[in-house]
mmCIF file of C-alpha atoms in Angstrom:
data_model
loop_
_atom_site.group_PDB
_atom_site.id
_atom_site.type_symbol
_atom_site.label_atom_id
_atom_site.label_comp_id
_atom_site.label_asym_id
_atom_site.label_seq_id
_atom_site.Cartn_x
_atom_site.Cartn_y
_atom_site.Cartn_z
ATOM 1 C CA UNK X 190 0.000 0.000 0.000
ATOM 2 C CA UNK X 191 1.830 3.496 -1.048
ATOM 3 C CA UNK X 192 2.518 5.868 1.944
ATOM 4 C CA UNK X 193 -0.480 8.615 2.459
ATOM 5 C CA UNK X 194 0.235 12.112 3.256
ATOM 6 C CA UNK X 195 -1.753 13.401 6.044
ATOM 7 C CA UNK X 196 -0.357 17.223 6.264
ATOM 8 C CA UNK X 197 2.069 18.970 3.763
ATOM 9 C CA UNK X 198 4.348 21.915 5.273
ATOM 10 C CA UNK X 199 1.442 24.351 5.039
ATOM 11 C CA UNK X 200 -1.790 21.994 6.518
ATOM 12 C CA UNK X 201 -3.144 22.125 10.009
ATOM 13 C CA UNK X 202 -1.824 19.372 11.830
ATOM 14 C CA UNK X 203 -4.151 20.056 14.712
ATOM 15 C CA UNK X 204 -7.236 18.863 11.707
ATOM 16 C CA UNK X 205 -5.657 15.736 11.204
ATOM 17 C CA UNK X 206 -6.928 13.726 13.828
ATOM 18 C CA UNK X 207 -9.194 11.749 12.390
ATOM 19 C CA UNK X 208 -7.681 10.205 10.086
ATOM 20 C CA UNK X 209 -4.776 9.550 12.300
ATOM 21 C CA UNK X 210 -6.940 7.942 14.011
ATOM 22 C CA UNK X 211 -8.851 6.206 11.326
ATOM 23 C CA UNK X 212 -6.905 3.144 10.860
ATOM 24 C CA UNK X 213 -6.921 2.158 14.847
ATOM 25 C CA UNK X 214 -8.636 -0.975 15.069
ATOM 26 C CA UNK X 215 -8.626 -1.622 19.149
ATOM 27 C CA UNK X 216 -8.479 0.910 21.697
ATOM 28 C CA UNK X 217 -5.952 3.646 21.870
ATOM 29 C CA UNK X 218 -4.630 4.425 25.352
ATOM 30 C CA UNK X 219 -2.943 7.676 24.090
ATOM 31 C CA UNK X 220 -2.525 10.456 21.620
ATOM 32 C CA UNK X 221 0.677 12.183 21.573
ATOM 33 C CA UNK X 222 1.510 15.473 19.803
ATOM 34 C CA UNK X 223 3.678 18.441 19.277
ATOM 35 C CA UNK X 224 1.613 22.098 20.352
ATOM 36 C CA UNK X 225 -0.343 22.168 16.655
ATOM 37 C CA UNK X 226 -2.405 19.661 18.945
ATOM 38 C CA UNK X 227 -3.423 21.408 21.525
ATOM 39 C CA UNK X 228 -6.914 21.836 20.672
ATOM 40 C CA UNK X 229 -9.951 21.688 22.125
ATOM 41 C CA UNK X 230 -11.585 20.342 18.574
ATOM 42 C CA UNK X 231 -8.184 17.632 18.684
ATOM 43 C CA UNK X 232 -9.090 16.581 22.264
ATOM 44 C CA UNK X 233 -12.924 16.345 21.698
ATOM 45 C CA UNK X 234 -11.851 13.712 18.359
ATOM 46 C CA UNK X 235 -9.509 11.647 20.593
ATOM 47 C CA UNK X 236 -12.807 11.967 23.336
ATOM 48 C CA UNK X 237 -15.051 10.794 21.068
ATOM 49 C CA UNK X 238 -13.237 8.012 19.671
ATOM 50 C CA UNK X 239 -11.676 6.519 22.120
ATOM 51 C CA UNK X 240 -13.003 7.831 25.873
ATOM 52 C CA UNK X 241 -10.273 6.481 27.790
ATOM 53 C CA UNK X 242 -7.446 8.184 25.635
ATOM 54 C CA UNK X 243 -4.512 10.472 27.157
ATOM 55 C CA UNK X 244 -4.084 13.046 25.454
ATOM 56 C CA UNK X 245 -0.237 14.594 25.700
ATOM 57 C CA UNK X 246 0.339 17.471 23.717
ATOM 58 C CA UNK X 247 2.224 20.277 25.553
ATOM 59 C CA UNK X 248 0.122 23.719 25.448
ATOM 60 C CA UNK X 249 1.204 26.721 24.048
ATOM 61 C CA UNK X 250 2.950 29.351 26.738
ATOM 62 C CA UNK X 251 0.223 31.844 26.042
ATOM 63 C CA UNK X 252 -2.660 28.674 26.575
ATOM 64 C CA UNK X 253 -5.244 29.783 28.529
ATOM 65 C CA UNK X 254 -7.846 27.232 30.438
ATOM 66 C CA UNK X 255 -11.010 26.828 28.914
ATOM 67 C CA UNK X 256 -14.408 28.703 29.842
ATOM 68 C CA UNK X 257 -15.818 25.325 31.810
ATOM 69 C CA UNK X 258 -12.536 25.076 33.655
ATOM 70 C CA UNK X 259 -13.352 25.335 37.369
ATOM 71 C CA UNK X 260 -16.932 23.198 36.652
ATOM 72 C CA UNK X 261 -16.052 20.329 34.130
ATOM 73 C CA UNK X 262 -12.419 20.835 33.297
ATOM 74 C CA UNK X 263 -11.298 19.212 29.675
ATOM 75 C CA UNK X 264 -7.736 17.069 29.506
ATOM 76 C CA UNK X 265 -6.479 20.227 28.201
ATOM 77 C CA UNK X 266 -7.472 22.172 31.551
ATOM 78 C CA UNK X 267 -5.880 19.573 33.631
ATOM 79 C CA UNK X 268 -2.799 19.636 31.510
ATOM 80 C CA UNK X 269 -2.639 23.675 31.916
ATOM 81 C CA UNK X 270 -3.430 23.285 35.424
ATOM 82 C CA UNK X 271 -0.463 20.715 35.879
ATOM 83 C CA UNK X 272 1.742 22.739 34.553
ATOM 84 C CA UNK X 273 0.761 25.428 36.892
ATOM 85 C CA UNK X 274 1.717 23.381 39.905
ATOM 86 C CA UNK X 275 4.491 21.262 38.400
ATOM 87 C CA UNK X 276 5.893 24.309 36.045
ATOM 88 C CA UNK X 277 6.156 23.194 32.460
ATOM 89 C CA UNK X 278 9.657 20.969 33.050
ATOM 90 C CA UNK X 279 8.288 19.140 35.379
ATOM 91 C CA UNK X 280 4.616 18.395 33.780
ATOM 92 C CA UNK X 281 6.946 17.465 30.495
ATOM 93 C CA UNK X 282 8.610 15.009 32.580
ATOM 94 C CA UNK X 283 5.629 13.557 34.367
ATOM 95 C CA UNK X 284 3.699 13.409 31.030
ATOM 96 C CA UNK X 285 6.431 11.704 28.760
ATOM 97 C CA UNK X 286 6.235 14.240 26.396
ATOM 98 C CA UNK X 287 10.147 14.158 26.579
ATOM 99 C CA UNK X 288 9.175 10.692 24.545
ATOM 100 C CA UNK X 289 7.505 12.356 22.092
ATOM 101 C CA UNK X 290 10.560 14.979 21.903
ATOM 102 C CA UNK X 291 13.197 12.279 21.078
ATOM 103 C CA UNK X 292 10.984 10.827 18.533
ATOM 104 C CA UNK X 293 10.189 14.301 16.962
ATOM 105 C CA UNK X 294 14.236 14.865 16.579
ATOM 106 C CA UNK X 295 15.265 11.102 15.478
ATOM 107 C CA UNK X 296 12.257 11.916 12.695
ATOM 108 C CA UNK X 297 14.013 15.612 11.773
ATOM 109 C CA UNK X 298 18.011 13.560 11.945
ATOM 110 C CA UNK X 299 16.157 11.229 9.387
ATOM 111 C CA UNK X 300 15.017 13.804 6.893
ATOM 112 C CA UNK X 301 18.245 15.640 7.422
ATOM 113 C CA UNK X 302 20.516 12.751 6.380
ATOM 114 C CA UNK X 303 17.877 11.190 3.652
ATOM 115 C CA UNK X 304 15.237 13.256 2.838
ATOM 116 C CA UNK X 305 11.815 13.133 3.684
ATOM 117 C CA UNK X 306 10.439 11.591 0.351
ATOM 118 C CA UNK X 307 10.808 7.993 -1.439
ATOM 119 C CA UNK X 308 12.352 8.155 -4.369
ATOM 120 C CA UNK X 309 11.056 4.488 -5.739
ATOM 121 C CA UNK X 310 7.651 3.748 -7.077
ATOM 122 C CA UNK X 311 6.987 -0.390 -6.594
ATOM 123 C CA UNK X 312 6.183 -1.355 -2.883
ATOM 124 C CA UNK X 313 9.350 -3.984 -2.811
ATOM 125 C CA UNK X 314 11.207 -0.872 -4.041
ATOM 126 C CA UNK X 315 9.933 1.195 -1.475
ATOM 127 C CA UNK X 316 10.319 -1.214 1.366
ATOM 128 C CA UNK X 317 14.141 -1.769 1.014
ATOM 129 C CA UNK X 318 14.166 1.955 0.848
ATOM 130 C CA UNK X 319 12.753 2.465 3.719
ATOM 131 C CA UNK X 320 14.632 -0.355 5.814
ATOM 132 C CA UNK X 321 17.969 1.276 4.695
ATOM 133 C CA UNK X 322 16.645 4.383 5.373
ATOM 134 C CA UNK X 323 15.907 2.953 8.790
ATOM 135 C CA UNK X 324 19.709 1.838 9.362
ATOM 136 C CA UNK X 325 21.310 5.120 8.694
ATOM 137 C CA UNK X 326 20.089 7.185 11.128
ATOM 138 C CA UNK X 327 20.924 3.424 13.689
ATOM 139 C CA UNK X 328 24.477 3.174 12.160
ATOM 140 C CA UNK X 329 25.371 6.956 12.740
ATOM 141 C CA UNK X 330 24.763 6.650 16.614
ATOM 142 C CA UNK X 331 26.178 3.705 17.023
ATOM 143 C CA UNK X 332 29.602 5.158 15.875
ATOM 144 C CA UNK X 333 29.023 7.601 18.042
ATOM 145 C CA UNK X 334 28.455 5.663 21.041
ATOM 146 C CA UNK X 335 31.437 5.313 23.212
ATOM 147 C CA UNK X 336 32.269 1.458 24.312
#
């Protein structure tokens, strides 16, 4: 099956939701994104999908809570209000966003190195590109690891 683009450079990432979560069969126990995600129309997707879902995506600095805060407070309202109490280093920590982070940069190191397109057409093709594309980035740190 050839690789779908959800979002080009200039789309809405925090739109995209749906059909992230589209192909999910069984339940999803998180959702984790960068700050295009914090959203109170990305939180009420993940909410309506899947009602037990975390969702971890670090607010904005200027984020303010929501108008039902104090009565029925979203995910989002708890995450500003964590923050709050925790300041944002510490609610990063506590939420695994730091996860998220690592994943975010080893994706960016990727696309750096080999580009963030396939240049083959044939889904064999495309599969051994991807699986060398996969031990680059895995080759590089290990010669940089110190033994």
């Amino acid at each position: 099956m050839p690789a779908r683009v959800l979002t080009g450079r200039d789309a809405d990432d925090g739109l995209q939701v749906g059909p992230l979560l589209d192909p999910m069969d069984g339940p999803v126990a998180s959702f984790t994104g960068d700050g295009a995600f914090d959203r109170d129309d990305a939180d009420a997707e993940v909410a309506a999908r899947h009602p037990g879902a975390a969702v971890v995506a670090p607010p904005r600095a200027n984020a303010v809570p929501g108008e039902p805060a104090e009565t029925a407070p979203t995910q989002r309202d708890a995450r500003l209000r964590h923050i709050a109490e925790r300041c944002r280093m510490g609610s990063q920590r506590a939420s695994g966003h730091g996860r998220r982070a690592l994943a975010e940069a080893d994706i960016a190191r990727r696309k750096r190195v080999i580009g963030d397109g396939r240049r083959f057409q044939t889904d064999g093709r495309q599969r051994a590109e991807v699986a060398i594309a996969a031990s680059v980035p895995n080759r590089m740190l290990d010669l940089g690891r110190l033994e």
